[in-house]
Coordinates of C-alpha atoms (C1' of nucleotides) in Angstrom, one line a residue:
Chain M
M151 CA 93.3 117.8 2.7
T152 CA 90.7 115.0 2.8
G153 CA 88.4 117.6 1.4
P154 CA 85.0 116.0 1.4
D155 CA 84.4 117.2 -2.2
R156 CA 81.0 117.9 -1.1
R157 CA 80.4 119.7 -4.4
T158 CA 81.1 116.5 -6.4
G159 CA 79.2 114.3 -4.0
T160 CA 82.2 111.9 -3.8
R161 CA 83.3 111.0 -0.4
P162 CA 86.9 110.0 0.3
P163 CA 87.5 106.6 1.9
V164 CA 87.5 106.4 5.6
T165 CA 91.2 105.9 5.9
R166 CA 92.0 109.1 4.1
R167 CA 89.6 111.0 6.3
V168 CA 91.2 109.6 9.4
L169 CA 94.6 110.6 8.2
G170 CA 93.2 113.9 7.3
I171 CA 92.4 114.5 10.9
L172 CA 95.9 113.8 11.9
E173 CA 97.1 116.1 9.2
A174 CA 95.0 118.9 10.7
F175 CA 97.6 119.2 13.5
T176 CA 100.5 121.4 12.7
P177 CA 103.5 122.8 14.5
E178 CA 101.6 126.1 14.8
R179 CA 98.4 124.5 16.1
P180 CA 99.3 121.3 17.9
A181 CA 96.0 121.4 19.9
L182 CA 92.6 121.6 18.3
T183 CA 89.0 121.5 19.4
L184 CA 86.6 119.3 17.6
T185 CA 85.1 122.3 15.8
E186 CA 88.5 123.3 14.5
I187 CA 89.2 119.9 13.3
C188 CA 86.0 120.1 11.3
R189 CA 86.9 123.4 9.8
R190 CA 90.3 122.1 8.8
T191 CA 89.2 118.8 7.4
G192 CA 85.8 119.8 6.0
L193 CA 84.3 116.9 7.9
P194 CA 80.8 117.2 9.3
M195 CA 80.7 117.5 13.1
A196 CA 79.0 114.1 13.7
T197 CA 81.5 112.3 11.5
A198 CA 84.5 114.0 13.0
H199 CA 83.2 113.3 16.4
R200 CA 83.0 109.6 15.7
L201 CA 86.3 109.3 14.1
V202 CA 88.1 111.4 16.7
N203 CA 86.6 109.3 19.4
E204 CA 88.0 106.2 17.9
L205 CA 91.4 107.8 17.6
V206 CA 91.3 108.8 21.2
A207 CA 90.2 105.3 22.3
W208 CA 93.3 103.9 20.6
G209 CA 95.6 106.6 21.8
A210 CA 96.4 108.2 18.5
L211 CA 94.9 111.4 19.9
E212 CA 94.6 112.6 23.5
R213 CA 92.1 114.9 25.0
G214 CA 93.4 117.4 27.4
A215 CA 91.7 118.8 30.5
D216 CA 90.8 121.8 28.4
G217 CA 88.8 119.7 26.0
A218 CA 91.2 120.2 23.1
Y219 CA 92.7 117.3 21.2
R220 CA 96.4 116.7 20.8
V221 CA 98.5 114.1 19.1
G222 CA 98.8 111.1 21.4
L223 CA 101.8 109.4 22.9
R224 CA 100.7 106.1 21.4
L225 CA 101.0 107.4 17.9
W226 CA 104.5 108.6 18.7
E227 CA 105.4 105.2 20.0
V228 CA 104.5 103.6 16.7
A229 CA 106.1 106.3 14.7
S230 CA 109.3 105.8 16.6
L231 CA 109.6 102.5 14.6
A232 CA 110.0 104.4 11.4
P233 CA 113.4 103.2 10.1
R234 CA 114.2 106.3 8.3
G235 CA 113.4 108.2 11.4
P236 CA 114.3 107.3 14.9
G237 CA 116.2 104.2 13.9
L238 CA 118.7 106.3 12.1
R239 CA 118.7 108.8 14.9
E240 CA 119.6 106.1 17.4
A241 CA 122.7 105.1 15.5
A242 CA 123.7 108.7 14.9
L243 CA 123.3 110.2 18.4
P244 CA 126.6 109.2 19.9
F245 CA 128.5 110.8 17.1
M246 CA 126.3 113.9 17.2
E247 CA 127.0 114.2 20.8
D248 CA 130.8 114.1 20.1
L249 CA 130.4 116.9 17.6
Y250 CA 128.2 118.8 19.9
E251 CA 130.6 118.5 22.8
A252 CA 133.4 119.7 20.7
T253 CA 131.7 122.8 19.5
H254 CA 128.5 123.5 21.5
Q255 CA 126.8 124.6 18.3
N256 CA 123.9 123.2 16.4
V257 CA 124.3 119.6 15.3
Q258 CA 121.7 118.3 12.9
L259 CA 120.7 115.1 11.3
A260 CA 118.3 115.1 8.3
V261 CA 116.9 112.9 5.5
L262 CA 115.6 113.8 2.1
D263 CA 111.9 113.5 1.3
G264 CA 111.1 114.8 -2.2
L265 CA 112.8 118.1 -2.6
E266 CA 112.7 118.9 1.1
V267 CA 114.8 117.8 4.0
V268 CA 113.2 116.4 7.2
Y269 CA 115.1 117.0 10.4
L270 CA 115.4 113.9 12.5
E271 CA 117.5 115.3 15.3
R272 CA 119.0 118.5 16.5
L273 CA 121.3 119.1 19.4
S274 CA 121.9 122.7 20.3
G275 CA 123.4 124.5 23.2
R276 CA 121.5 127.4 24.8
D277 CA 124.1 129.8 23.5
A278 CA 124.3 128.4 19.9
V279 CA 123.2 130.4 17.0
H280 CA 119.5 130.2 16.6
V281 CA 118.2 128.1 13.8
F282 CA 114.5 127.9 13.1
T283 CA 114.4 124.3 12.2
R284 CA 112.5 121.8 14.4
V285 CA 112.9 118.1 14.9
G286 CA 110.2 116.7 12.6
G287 CA 110.2 119.9 10.5
R288 CA 110.8 120.4 6.8
F289 CA 112.9 122.8 4.7
P290 CA 113.7 123.2 1.1
A291 CA 116.8 121.1 0.3
H292 CA 118.6 123.6 -2.0
A293 CA 119.0 126.2 0.8
T294 CA 120.5 124.0 3.5
G295 CA 123.8 122.2 4.1
V296 CA 122.2 118.9 4.7
G297 CA 119.9 119.4 1.7
L298 CA 122.8 120.0 -0.6
A299 CA 124.7 117.0 0.8
L300 CA 121.6 114.8 0.3
L301 CA 120.6 116.2 -3.1
A302 CA 124.2 115.8 -4.5
H303 CA 123.9 112.0 -3.9
A304 CA 120.3 111.6 -4.7
D305 CA 118.7 110.0 -7.8
P306 CA 119.8 112.1 -10.8
E307 CA 116.3 112.5 -11.9
L308 CA 115.4 114.1 -8.6
Q309 CA 118.5 116.4 -8.9
E310 CA 117.2 117.6 -12.2
R311 CA 113.8 118.3 -10.7
A312 CA 115.5 120.4 -8.1
I313 CA 117.7 122.2 -10.7
A314 CA 114.6 122.9 -12.8
G315 CA 112.1 123.6 -10.1
P316 CA 111.6 127.0 -8.5
L317 CA 114.3 127.7 -5.9
R318 CA 113.0 129.8 -3.1
R319 CA 115.1 132.7 -1.9
F320 CA 115.7 133.3 1.8
T321 CA 118.7 135.7 1.7
P322 CA 120.8 137.4 -1.1
K323 CA 123.1 134.4 -0.7
T324 CA 120.5 131.7 -1.3
I325 CA 121.2 129.5 -4.4
C326 CA 118.5 130.5 -6.8
S327 CA 119.6 129.5 -10.2
G328 CA 119.6 126.0 -11.6
R329 CA 123.1 126.6 -13.1
Q330 CA 124.5 127.5 -9.8
L331 CA 122.8 124.6 -8.0
R332 CA 124.2 122.2 -10.6
R333 CA 127.7 123.5 -10.1
V334 CA 127.4 123.4 -6.3
L335 CA 126.1 119.8 -6.3
A336 CA 129.0 118.7 -8.5
E337 CA 131.4 120.4 -6.0
V338 CA 129.7 118.6 -3.1
R339 CA 130.2 115.3 -4.8
R340 CA 133.8 116.1 -5.5
T341 CA 134.7 117.2 -2.0
G342 CA 132.4 115.0 0.0
V343 CA 131.1 117.9 2.1
A344 CA 128.5 120.7 1.5
I345 CA 129.0 124.2 2.8
S346 CA 126.0 126.4 2.9
D347 CA 126.9 130.0 3.8
G348 CA 124.2 132.4 4.8
Q349 CA 121.6 130.8 2.6
V350 CA 118.9 130.7 5.1
E351 CA 120.0 133.4 7.5
L352 CA 122.9 135.6 6.6
F353 CA 124.7 135.1 9.9
A354 CA 124.6 131.4 9.9
L355 CA 126.7 128.9 8.1
S356 CA 126.5 125.1 7.9
V357 CA 128.9 122.3 7.0
A358 CA 127.3 119.0 6.1
A359 CA 128.4 115.5 5.1
P360 CA 126.5 112.6 3.7
V361 CA 125.8 109.4 5.8
H362 CA 125.8 106.1 4.0
G363 CA 123.6 103.1 4.7
P364 CA 124.3 99.4 4.6
D365 CA 124.1 99.4 0.8
D366 CA 126.3 102.4 0.6
S367 CA 123.6 104.7 -0.7
V368 CA 123.3 108.0 1.0
V369 CA 120.5 107.8 3.6
A370 CA 121.0 110.9 5.6
A371 CA 123.2 113.9 6.2
L372 CA 124.9 115.3 9.3
S373 CA 125.6 119.0 9.7
I374 CA 126.8 121.6 12.0
V375 CA 125.5 125.1 12.0
V376 CA 127.6 128.0 13.4
P377 CA 127.7 131.8 13.3
S378 CA 129.3 132.7 10.1
D379 CA 131.5 135.4 11.5
A380 CA 133.1 133.2 14.2
Y381 CA 134.1 130.2 12.3
D382 CA 136.3 129.2 9.4
P383 CA 134.2 126.5 7.7
R384 CA 137.3 124.6 6.6
A385 CA 138.1 124.0 10.3
L386 CA 134.9 122.1 10.7
V387 CA 135.1 119.9 7.7
P388 CA 137.2 117.1 9.3
A389 CA 135.0 116.9 12.3
V390 CA 131.8 116.7 10.3
R391 CA 133.2 114.3 7.9
A392 CA 134.5 112.0 10.7
G393 CA 131.1 112.2 12.4
A394 CA 129.3 111.2 9.2
R395 CA 131.7 108.5 8.6
G396 CA 131.2 107.1 12.1
I397 CA 127.5 107.0 11.6
S398 CA 127.9 105.3 8.2
R399 CA 130.1 102.7 9.9
A400 CA 127.5 102.2 12.6
L401 CA 124.9 101.6 10.0
G402 CA 127.2 99.1 8.3
A403 CA 128.2 101.0 5.2
P404 CA 130.9 99.1 3.4
S405 CA 132.7 102.3 2.2
A406 CA 133.0 103.4 5.8
R407 CA 134.4 100.1 7.2
R408 CA 137.3 100.5 9.5
P409 CA 140.5 99.3 7.8
P410 CA 142.1 96.1 9.2
A411 CA 143.5 96.7 12.7
S412 CA 147.1 96.7 11.6
A413 CA 146.8 99.6 9.2
A414 CA 144.1 101.4 11.3
R415 CA 144.6 105.1 11.2
E416 CA 141.3 106.8 11.7
S417 CA 142.3 110.2 10.2
G418 CA 144.0 109.1 7.1
P419 CA 143.1 110.5 3.7
P420 CA 139.3 110.2 3.5
P421 CA 138.7 107.1 1.3
R422 CA 136.1 108.6 -1.0
I423 CA 133.2 109.3 1.3
A424 CA 131.4 110.9 -1.6
E425 CA 130.5 109.1 -4.8
G426 CA 128.0 106.9 -3.1
G427 CA 125.8 104.4 -5.0
Chain G
M957 CA 94.3 93.5 18.2
T958 CA 91.7 94.6 15.7
G959 CA 90.7 91.0 15.6
P960 CA 88.0 90.6 13.0
D961 CA 85.9 88.7 15.5
R962 CA 85.0 86.5 12.5
R963 CA 83.4 84.0 14.9
T964 CA 80.9 86.6 16.3
G965 CA 80.3 88.1 12.9
T966 CA 81.0 91.6 14.2
R967 CA 83.5 93.6 12.3
P968 CA 85.4 96.4 14.0
P969 CA 85.1 99.9 12.6
V970 CA 87.5 100.9 9.8
T971 CA 89.4 103.2 12.0
R972 CA 90.3 100.5 14.4
R973 CA 91.4 98.2 11.7
V974 CA 93.7 100.9 10.3
L975 CA 95.2 101.5 13.7
G976 CA 95.5 97.8 14.1
I977 CA 97.7 97.7 11.1
L978 CA 100.0 100.3 12.6
E979 CA 100.0 98.3 15.8
A980 CA 101.3 95.3 14.0
F981 CA 104.7 96.9 13.7
T982 CA 106.8 96.3 16.8
P983 CA 110.4 97.1 17.7
E984 CA 111.2 93.4 17.0
R985 CA 109.5 93.5 13.6
P986 CA 109.6 97.0 12.2
A987 CA 109.2 95.7 8.6
L988 CA 106.3 93.5 7.6
T989 CA 105.1 92.0 4.3
L990 CA 101.4 92.2 3.5
T991 CA 100.9 88.6 4.5
E992 CA 102.5 89.2 7.8
I993 CA 100.3 92.1 8.4
C994 CA 97.3 89.9 7.7
R995 CA 98.5 87.3 10.1
R996 CA 99.0 89.8 12.9
T997 CA 95.8 91.7 12.4
G998 CA 93.5 88.9 11.3
L999 CA 92.4 91.0 8.3
P1000 CA 91.6 89.3 5.0
M1001 CA 94.2 89.8 2.4
A1002 CA 92.1 91.9 0.1
T1003 CA 91.1 94.2 2.9
A1004 CA 94.6 94.6 4.3
H1005 CA 95.8 95.3 0.8
R1006 CA 93.4 98.1 0.3
L1007 CA 94.0 99.7 3.7
V1008 CA 97.7 99.4 3.5
N1009 CA 97.7 101.0 0.1
E1010 CA 95.8 104.0 1.4
L1011 CA 98.3 104.3 4.2
V1012 CA 101.2 104.2 1.8
A1013 CA 99.5 106.8 -0.4
W1014 CA 99.4 109.1 2.5
G1015 CA 102.9 108.3 3.8
A1016 CA 101.9 106.6 7.0
L1017 CA 103.6 103.5 5.7
E1018 CA 106.4 103.2 3.2
R1019 CA 107.2 100.3 1.0
G1020 CA 110.8 99.3 0.7
A1021 CA 112.6 98.0 -2.4
D1022 CA 112.2 94.5 -0.8
G1023 CA 108.5 94.8 -0.9
A1024 CA 108.1 95.0 2.9
Y1025 CA 106.2 97.7 4.6
R1026 CA 107.7 100.0 7.2
V1027 CA 106.3 102.9 9.3
G1028 CA 106.6 106.0 7.2
L1029 CA 108.3 109.3 7.8
R1030 CA 105.1 111.2 7.4
L1031 CA 103.6 109.5 10.4
W1032 CA 106.6 110.4 12.4
E1033 CA 106.3 114.0 11.4
V1034 CA 102.8 114.2 12.7
A1035 CA 103.7 112.3 15.8
S1036 CA 106.5 114.7 16.5
L1037 CA 103.7 117.2 17.4
A1038 CA 102.7 115.1 20.4
P1039 CA 103.0 117.6 23.3
R1040 CA 103.8 114.9 25.8
G1041 CA 106.4 113.5 23.5
P1042 CA 108.8 115.6 21.4
G1043 CA 107.5 118.9 22.7
L1044 CA 108.7 118.0 26.2
R1045 CA 111.9 116.5 24.7
E1046 CA 112.7 119.8 23.0
A1047 CA 112.6 121.7 26.2
A1048 CA 114.6 119.1 28.1
L1049 CA 117.4 118.4 25.7
P1050 CA 119.8 121.3 26.6
F1051 CA 119.6 120.3 30.2
M1052 CA 120.0 116.6 29.4
E1053 CA 123.1 117.5 27.4
D1054 CA 124.6 119.3 30.3
L1055 CA 124.1 116.3 32.5
Y1056 CA 125.4 114.0 29.8
E1057 CA 128.5 116.1 29.3
A1058 CA 129.3 116.1 33.0
T1059 CA 129.0 112.3 33.4
H1060 CA 129.0 110.7 29.9
Q1061 CA 126.5 108.2 31.3
N1062 CA 122.9 107.5 30.3
V1063 CA 120.6 110.4 30.6
Q1064 CA 116.9 109.6 30.2
L1065 CA 113.7 111.5 30.0
A1066 CA 110.4 109.6 30.4
V1067 CA 106.7 110.1 31.0
L1068 CA 104.1 107.9 32.7
D1069 CA 101.4 106.1 30.7
G1070 CA 99.3 103.9 32.9
L1071 CA 101.6 101.9 35.1
E1072 CA 104.4 102.1 32.6
V1073 CA 107.0 104.7 31.7
V1074 CA 107.6 105.7 28.1
Y1075 CA 111.0 106.9 27.3
L1076 CA 111.1 110.1 25.3
E1077 CA 114.8 110.5 25.0
R1078 CA 118.0 108.9 25.9
L1079 CA 121.5 110.2 25.6
S1080 CA 124.2 107.7 26.2
G1081 CA 127.9 107.5 25.5
R1082 CA 129.5 104.6 23.7
D1083 CA 131.1 103.6 26.9
A1084 CA 128.2 104.1 29.2
V1085 CA 126.6 101.2 31.1
H1086 CA 124.3 99.4 28.8
V1087 CA 120.6 99.9 29.4
F1088 CA 118.1 98.1 27.3
T1089 CA 115.5 100.8 27.1
R1090 CA 114.8 102.4 23.7
V1091 CA 113.4 105.8 22.8
G1092 CA 109.7 105.2 22.3
G1093 CA 109.9 102.0 24.5
R1094 CA 108.0 101.1 27.6
F1095 CA 108.9 99.7 30.9
P1096 CA 107.1 98.9 34.2
A1097 CA 107.2 102.0 36.4
H1098 CA 107.9 100.3 39.7
A1099 CA 111.3 99.1 38.7
T1100 CA 112.9 102.2 37.3
G1101 CA 114.1 105.5 38.7
V1102 CA 112.0 107.6 36.4
G1103 CA 109.0 105.3 37.1
L1104 CA 109.3 105.8 40.9
A1105 CA 109.7 109.6 40.5
L1106 CA 106.6 109.7 38.3
L1107 CA 104.5 107.3 40.3
A1108 CA 105.3 109.1 43.5
H1109 CA 103.6 112.3 42.2
A1110 CA 100.9 110.6 40.2
D1111 CA 97.2 110.5 40.9
P1112 CA 96.8 108.7 44.2
E1113 CA 94.3 106.2 42.7
L1114 CA 97.0 105.3 40.2
Q1115 CA 99.5 104.8 42.9
E1116 CA 97.2 102.4 44.7
R1117 CA 96.7 100.5 41.5
A1118 CA 100.5 100.2 41.3
I1119 CA 100.8 99.1 44.9
A1120 CA 98.1 96.6 44.5
G1121 CA 99.0 95.3 41.1
P1122 CA 101.5 92.6 40.3
L1123 CA 105.0 93.9 40.5
R1124 CA 107.3 92.1 38.1
R1125 CA 110.6 91.0 39.4
F1126 CA 113.8 91.6 37.3
T1127 CA 116.5 91.1 39.9
P1128 CA 116.6 90.2 43.6
K1129 CA 116.6 93.9 44.3
T1130 CA 113.4 94.7 42.4
I1131 CA 110.7 96.2 44.5
C1132 CA 108.1 93.5 44.5
S1133 CA 105.8 94.1 47.5
G1134 CA 103.2 96.7 47.8
R1135 CA 104.3 97.7 51.3
Q1136 CA 107.8 98.3 50.1
L1137 CA 106.6 100.3 47.1
R1138 CA 104.4 102.5 49.2
R1139 CA 107.3 103.2 51.6
V1140 CA 109.6 104.0 48.7
L1141 CA 107.1 106.3 47.1
A1142 CA 106.7 108.2 50.3
E1143 CA 110.4 108.5 50.5
V1144 CA 110.6 109.9 47.0
R1145 CA 108.0 112.5 47.8
R1146 CA 109.9 113.5 50.9
T1147 CA 113.4 113.8 49.3
G1148 CA 112.3 114.9 45.8
V1149 CA 114.5 112.3 44.1
A1150 CA 114.1 108.6 43.4
I1151 CA 117.0 106.2 43.6
S1152 CA 116.6 102.8 41.9
D1153 CA 119.5 100.5 42.7
G1154 CA 119.9 97.4 40.7
Q1155 CA 116.2 96.9 40.2
V1156 CA 116.4 96.1 36.5
E1157 CA 120.0 95.0 36.2
L1158 CA 122.1 94.4 39.3
F1159 CA 125.0 96.4 38.1
A1160 CA 123.1 99.6 37.2
L1161 CA 121.7 102.3 39.4
S1162 CA 119.6 105.3 38.5
V1163 CA 118.8 108.6 40.1
A1164 CA 115.7 110.4 38.9
A1165 CA 113.9 113.6 39.7
P1166 CA 110.4 114.8 38.7
V1167 CA 109.9 117.5 36.1
H1168 CA 107.0 119.9 36.6
G1169 CA 104.8 121.4 33.9
P1170 CA 103.2 124.9 33.6
D1171 CA 100.5 124.0 36.2
D1172 CA 103.1 122.5 38.5
S1173 CA 101.9 119.0 38.1
V1174 CA 104.6 116.4 37.4
V1175 CA 104.7 115.7 33.7
A1176 CA 108.0 113.8 33.2
A1177 CA 111.0 112.6 35.0
L1178 CA 114.7 113.0 34.3
S1179 CA 117.2 110.3 35.3
I1180 CA 120.8 109.3 35.0
V1181 CA 121.8 105.6 34.9
V1182 CA 125.3 104.7 36.0
P1183 CA 127.2 101.5 36.9
S1184 CA 126.4 100.9 40.6
D1185 CA 129.9 100.0 41.6
A1186 CA 131.5 103.2 40.3
Y1187 CA 129.2 105.9 41.7
D1188 CA 127.9 107.2 45.0
P1189 CA 124.3 108.0 44.1
R1190 CA 124.3 110.9 46.6
A1191 CA 126.9 112.6 44.4
L1192 CA 124.5 112.6 41.5
V1193 CA 121.5 114.0 43.3
P1194 CA 122.2 117.7 43.0
A1195 CA 123.0 117.4 39.3
V1196 CA 119.8 115.5 38.5
R1197 CA 117.7 117.7 40.7
A1198 CA 119.2 120.8 39.0
G1199 CA 118.5 119.4 35.6
A1200 CA 115.0 118.6 36.4
R1201 CA 114.4 122.0 37.9
G1202 CA 115.9 123.6 34.8
I1203 CA 113.5 121.7 32.6
S1204 CA 110.6 122.6 34.8
R1205 CA 111.5 126.2 34.6
A1206 CA 111.8 126.0 30.8
L1207 CA 108.3 124.5 30.8
G1208 CA 107.1 127.4 32.9
A1209 CA 106.5 125.7 36.2
P1210 CA 105.8 128.2 38.9
S1211 CA 107.6 126.2 41.6
A1212 CA 110.8 126.3 39.5
R1213 CA 110.7 130.0 38.8
R1214 CA 114.0 131.7 39.2
P1215 CA 113.9 133.9 42.3
P1216 CA 114.1 137.7 41.8
A1217 CA 117.5 138.7 40.4
S1218 CA 118.6 140.4 43.6
A1219 CA 118.3 137.3 45.7
A1220 CA 119.3 134.9 43.0
R1221 CA 121.3 132.0 44.3
E1222 CA 120.9 129.0 42.1
S1223 CA 122.2 126.4 44.6
G1224 CA 120.4 127.4 47.7
P1225 CA 118.3 124.9 49.7
P1226 CA 116.0 123.3 47.1
P1227 CA 112.7 125.1 47.5
R1228 CA 110.5 122.1 47.7
I1229 CA 110.8 120.5 44.3
A1230 CA 108.8 117.6 45.5
E1231 CA 105.2 117.9 46.8
G1232 CA 103.9 118.9 43.4
G1233 CA 100.1 119.3 42.7
Chain V
dA1284 C1' 105.7 72.3 -16.3
dC1285 C1' 103.8 72.6 -12.1
dA1286 C1' 103.3 73.6 -7.3
dG1287 C1' 103.7 77.0 -3.8
dC1288 C1' 103.8 81.5 -2.3
dG1289 C1' 102.7 86.3 -2.0
dC1290 C1' 100.6 90.0 -4.1
dT1291 C1' 97.0 92.4 -6.9
dT1292 C1' 92.4 93.1 -9.1
dC1293 C1' 87.5 92.4 -9.7
dC1294 C1' 82.9 92.9 -8.5
dG1295 C1' 78.3 91.6 -6.3
dT1296 C1' 76.5 91.9 -1.6
dC1297 C1' 75.0 94.0 2.4
dT1298 C1' 76.4 96.3 6.5
dG1299 C1' 78.1 99.8 9.0
dA1300 C1' 79.6 104.5 8.0
dC1301 C1' 77.3 108.7 7.3
dG1302 C1' 75.5 113.2 8.7
dG1303 C1' 71.2 116.1 9.5
dA1304 C1' 68.8 117.3 13.3
dA1305 C1' 67.8 117.7 17.9
dG1306 C1' 69.5 117.8 22.6
dG1307 C1' 72.9 119.0 26.3
dA1308 C1' 76.5 121.7 28.7
dT1309 C1' 79.0 126.0 29.5
dC1310 C1' 80.0 130.3 29.0
dG1311 C1' 79.4 135.6 29.1
dC1312 C1' 76.4 139.4 28.6
dC1313 C1' 72.6 142.4 29.7
Chain N
dG1057 C1' 67.8 134.5 35.1
dG1058 C1' 66.8 134.7 30.5
dC1059 C1' 69.2 134.5 26.1
dG1060 C1' 72.4 134.0 22.5
dA1061 C1' 76.7 131.9 21.3
dT1062 C1' 79.9 128.2 21.2
dC1063 C1' 81.0 123.8 21.5
dC1064 C1' 80.1 119.0 22.1
dT1065 C1' 77.2 114.7 22.1
dT1066 C1' 73.6 111.4 20.8
dC1067 C1' 70.1 109.4 17.7
dC1068 C1' 68.7 106.9 13.8
dG1069 C1' 67.0 106.1 8.8
dT1070 C1' 69.3 105.9 4.5
dC1071 C1' 72.4 104.4 1.1
dA1072 C1' 77.0 104.6 -0.6
dG1073 C1' 81.2 102.4 -0.2
dA1074 C1' 83.7 99.0 2.4
dC1075 C1' 84.1 94.2 2.3
dG1076 C1' 86.3 89.9 1.0
dG1077 C1' 85.8 85.5 -1.8
dA1078 C1' 87.7 84.2 -5.8
dA1079 C1' 90.3 84.4 -9.8
dG1080 C1' 94.6 86.1 -11.9
dC1081 C1' 99.5 87.4 -11.9
dG1082 C1' 104.5 86.9 -11.3
dC1083 C1' 107.8 85.1 -9.0
dT1084 C1' 111.1 80.9 -7.3
dG1085 C1' 112.3 76.4 -6.7
dT1086 C1' 112.3 71.5 -8.4

DNA sequence: ACAGCGCTTCCGTCTGACGGAAGGATCGCC
DNA sequence: GGCGATCCTTCCGTCAGACGGAAGCGCTGT
C-alpha cells in the first residue's frame, strides 16, 4: 500500500503515506524497525524517518527500548471512540459476561465490513475451545456464525455479492456454493439465529444472533463458539437470542423494547428479532 | 491543537494537521461535521475537506448517513495492535473474568501514561457500583488504585514529578499532599497492593496490584472497585494479587513464574510481587 | 425569492515536503 | 582494531503538490 509508484513518477499525498505507515503494522509484525517500515511502504528512508518521527511525537507510534516502532497508546485512545467499535462493545459487555458465565465458552461480538466480519470483543475461558480469531481481526463472513447472522440482514446487494463471490473453503463443511449460502441466509432470517457447524474448524460450532441498533437495522452480531461434540446447538439458541436482544435493547432498538411492565415476561415467544430494517 | 498559527504565518506539517483532525474527536463529541472539525482544529474548510476525504478513503474516519464524521473501524483495527493496549488486555482478560465472576464488581486494567492512567479494560456487572471511567479514558494517577500501584513502581523521576505536581482533589479523602503521596507509594511498594478508599467517589473503594512484564518491570495494574460500605478491602487483597500475578505469568514475568511442579503451592507466601525492576 | 448554512470544487501561488547523499552509531567478525 | 554490515540521523537544494481564497451547489427556513 501507499506504493510510491516510483515508476510512474507520481507520489501519493502525504496523508496516504502516513496511513500507509500505520498499515505496515500487522498482527504478525506489530513491531517494526524504520528500515522494515521502508521496505513495507516503499518510502525512502529519509521520508519515512521524518513521518515516523512526527507520528511518534504525537503518540500514534511509540519507540521501544529496542529501537523498534509499535503502534502507540494514543492512537488506541482515539480509536476507542469509533462508534461501531468500542461504543458497541461497551453496551454489549454485560450481556456477553452473562453468556460467558453460563457457559465458560467463547463469546464473541462482531460487525460486518464489506464481506468480512471484524471482531470487536471476545471473552473466552482458559479451557474453552480454541478459536483463532482475535479482537480487531477479520474473517470471511460466509464461514462464521456471526458472519451469517450479519449477512442475512445486510443490504441485499451485498448479500448478492457474497453469494456470487468466491467462497473460501476451510473445512469440508464450509458453505462454498452460492445456492447453499442463499438458502442458509433465508433460513437465518426465518429463525433469527445462525448456526455455523464446523465451517472453520471441524470440531467447533457457533450459534449467532443479530443485534439491532436504535433504528432497528442490524449493527452487530453476538455468538457463542463451543466444541461441536459436547453441545446441542439448539440448547444455546435461547441464551444467545436473549443476549442479542438485551444488547439491542441497551442500544435502544425499538423492536427489542421491553413490553409494558404489566405484561412483562422476558422469555415469551421471541417477537420477531429477525426481519430487521 | 494543530493550530494553524495563522498569526505567525507558520503552518504545521501535514502529518500534525491530520493527527489534529483525529484529536478533534472526543468522548463527548464522537461525531463531528466538517465545519465542527474546522472550528476545533483551526483548519480552513478547503484544507480540512481534502484531508478528511483522504482519511475517509482509507477508513480512518467514516461518514454517517447524517453527514457527520466518526472515527472509523479501520483505525481501530490498526490501533488494536498497540502492544501496551489490546495486547496486554488479551493476556489479562481470562484473569479479569475470574475476578469478575467471583465478585461481580468492577474489574479494571490500566497502564500509566505520564501522570495519568489509561484504562485498557473494564468488566462491570449491571449492579456493580458505578465508576465513571471508560475504556480508553484517562484519569489522574494519584487518585486511583491502579494509579498508585503503577506510580509506586514507576521511574523514580516520574514519582517525584507526581509528588511535586499539583494533586487534584475529588473528595475529602483524595491524596492531595506530596508528603502523603510519598508515604502511600512507599506503603504500596512494601505491601505489593494499593488501596484507594473514597478518593474519587466517597462510596467507592479500590484494591489494585501491579502487573509485571517479561522483563519484570511493572507494565500495568489490575484493580477491583467495590462499594466501600460493603467490603473489607483486606478480603480482596489475595484475589487481586493472585489475578495480577496470573497476568504477569501469562506475560512471561520471571518473578511470577510458577515454581517447579514438585514444590508447587499456588497460595504460599507471596514471593515478593512488589519490588519490581 | 432570498438569506443562511454547510459542503464541494477549482485553480494559481508558493512553501514546505521530498529524498539523495553524507555522516554517525553499533554490532559482529577476523 | 580495522572493516564490513546494518540501521539510523541530519543536511539542504529543488520542485511538485499542498494550500486556501473564492465561487458554486444544495439544502432549509421564512
